[in-house]
PDB file of C-alpha atoms in Angstrom:
ATOM      1  CA  MET V   1     160.417  88.464  76.005  1.00 50.00           C
ATOM      2  CA  ALA V   2     157.159  89.398  77.685  1.00 51.00           C
ATOM      3  CA  GLU V   3     155.964  85.804  77.428  1.00 52.00           C
ATOM      4  CA  ILE V   4     159.125  84.532  79.153  1.00 52.00           C
ATOM      5  CA  ASP V   5     158.694  87.117  81.919  1.00 52.00           C
ATOM      6  CA  ASP V   6     155.083  86.012  82.485  1.00 53.00           C
ATOM      7  CA  ASN V   7     156.130  82.378  82.718  1.00 54.00           C
ATOM      8  CA  SER V   8     158.913  83.106  85.195  1.00 54.00           C
ATOM      9  CA  GLY V   9     156.430  85.147  87.243  1.00 56.00           C
ATOM     10  CA  GLU V  10     154.019  82.226  87.346  1.00 57.00           C
ATOM     11  CA  ILE V  11     156.792  79.860  88.392  1.00 61.00           C
ATOM     12  CA  GLY V  12     157.813  82.277  91.148  1.00 66.00           C
ATOM     13  CA  SER V  13     154.287  82.572  92.539  1.00 73.00           C
ATOM     14  CA  GLY V  14     153.900  78.810  92.259  1.00 82.00           C
ATOM     15  CA  GLU V  15     157.080  78.331  94.311  1.00 85.00           C
ATOM     16  CA  ILE V  16     155.748  80.653  97.025  1.00 86.00           C
ATOM     17  CA  GLU V  17     152.430  78.782  97.075  1.00 88.00           C
ATOM     18  CA  LYS V  18     154.250  75.424  97.220  1.00 90.00           C
ATOM     19  CA  LYS V  19     156.416  76.658 100.095  1.00 91.00           C
ATOM     20  CA  ARG V  20     153.329  77.887 101.961  1.00 92.00           C
ATOM     21  CA  ARG V  21     151.562  74.567 101.399  1.00 93.00           C
ATOM     22  CA  THR V  22     154.641  72.657 102.581  1.00 94.00           C
ATOM     23  CA  GLN V  23     154.791  74.724 105.778  1.00 94.00           C
ATOM     24  CA  ARG V  24     151.099  74.035 106.417  1.00 95.00           C
ATOM     25  CA  ASN V  25     151.629  70.302 105.829  1.00 96.00           C
ATOM     26  CA  TRP V  26     154.566  70.299 108.275  1.00 96.00           C
ATOM     27  CA  ALA V  27     152.443  72.140 110.860  1.00 97.00           C
ATOM     28  CA  ILE V  28     149.661  69.566 110.504  1.00 97.00           C
ATOM     29  CA  ALA V  29     152.172  66.710 110.693  1.00 97.00           C
ATOM     30  CA  ALA V  30     153.755  68.221 113.809  1.00 98.00           C
ATOM     31  CA  MET V  31     150.353  68.582 115.489  1.00 98.00           C
ATOM     32  CA  LEU V  32     149.416  64.997 114.651  1.00 98.00           C
ATOM     33  CA  PHE V  33     152.782  63.762 115.924  1.00 98.00           C
ATOM     34  CA  ALA V  34     152.388  65.695 119.192  1.00 98.00           C
ATOM     35  CA  PHE V  35     148.842  64.372 119.574  1.00 98.00           C
ATOM     36  CA  ILE V  36     149.999  60.769 119.068  1.00 98.00           C
ATOM     37  CA  VAL V  37     152.877  61.227 121.526  1.00 98.00           C
ATOM     38  CA  ILE V  38     150.500  62.628 124.164  1.00 98.00           C
ATOM     39  CA  ILE V  39     148.022  59.770 123.677  1.00 98.00           C
ATOM     40  CA  TYR V  40     150.904  57.278 123.865  1.00 98.00           C
ATOM     41  CA  ALA V  41     152.281  58.856 127.057  1.00 97.00           C
ATOM     42  CA  VAL V  42     148.846  58.922 128.712  1.00 97.00           C
ATOM     43  CA  THR V  43     148.247  55.290 127.753  1.00 97.00           C
ATOM     44  CA  ILE V  44     151.615  54.235 129.203  1.00 96.00           C
ATOM     45  CA  LEU V  45     150.919  56.157 132.414  1.00 96.00           C
ATOM     46  CA  ARG V  46     147.492  54.557 132.748  1.00 95.00           C
ATOM     47  CA  LEU V  47     148.892  51.068 132.145  1.00 94.00           C
ATOM     48  CA  SER V  48     151.724  51.568 134.629  1.00 93.00           C
ATOM     49  CA  ALA V  49     149.293  53.022 137.170  1.00 92.00           C
ATOM     50  CA  ALA V  50     146.895  50.090 136.670  1.00 91.00           C
ATOM     51  CA  ALA V  51     149.761  47.593 136.925  1.00 86.00           C
ATOM     52  CA  GLY V  52     151.215  49.284 139.984  1.00 77.00           C
TER      53      GLY V  52
END
């Protein structure tokens, strides 16, 4: 029984770590996406300003 409890404990901590890692990945992805959108918007504004 003790062995089963240890295994379930490891799985639980692994799930928490996986969830934490997933949140960090989403945060990085969101920052990259925002960065790309800003670069894109600035580029469009520059092109429209140069054209106009």
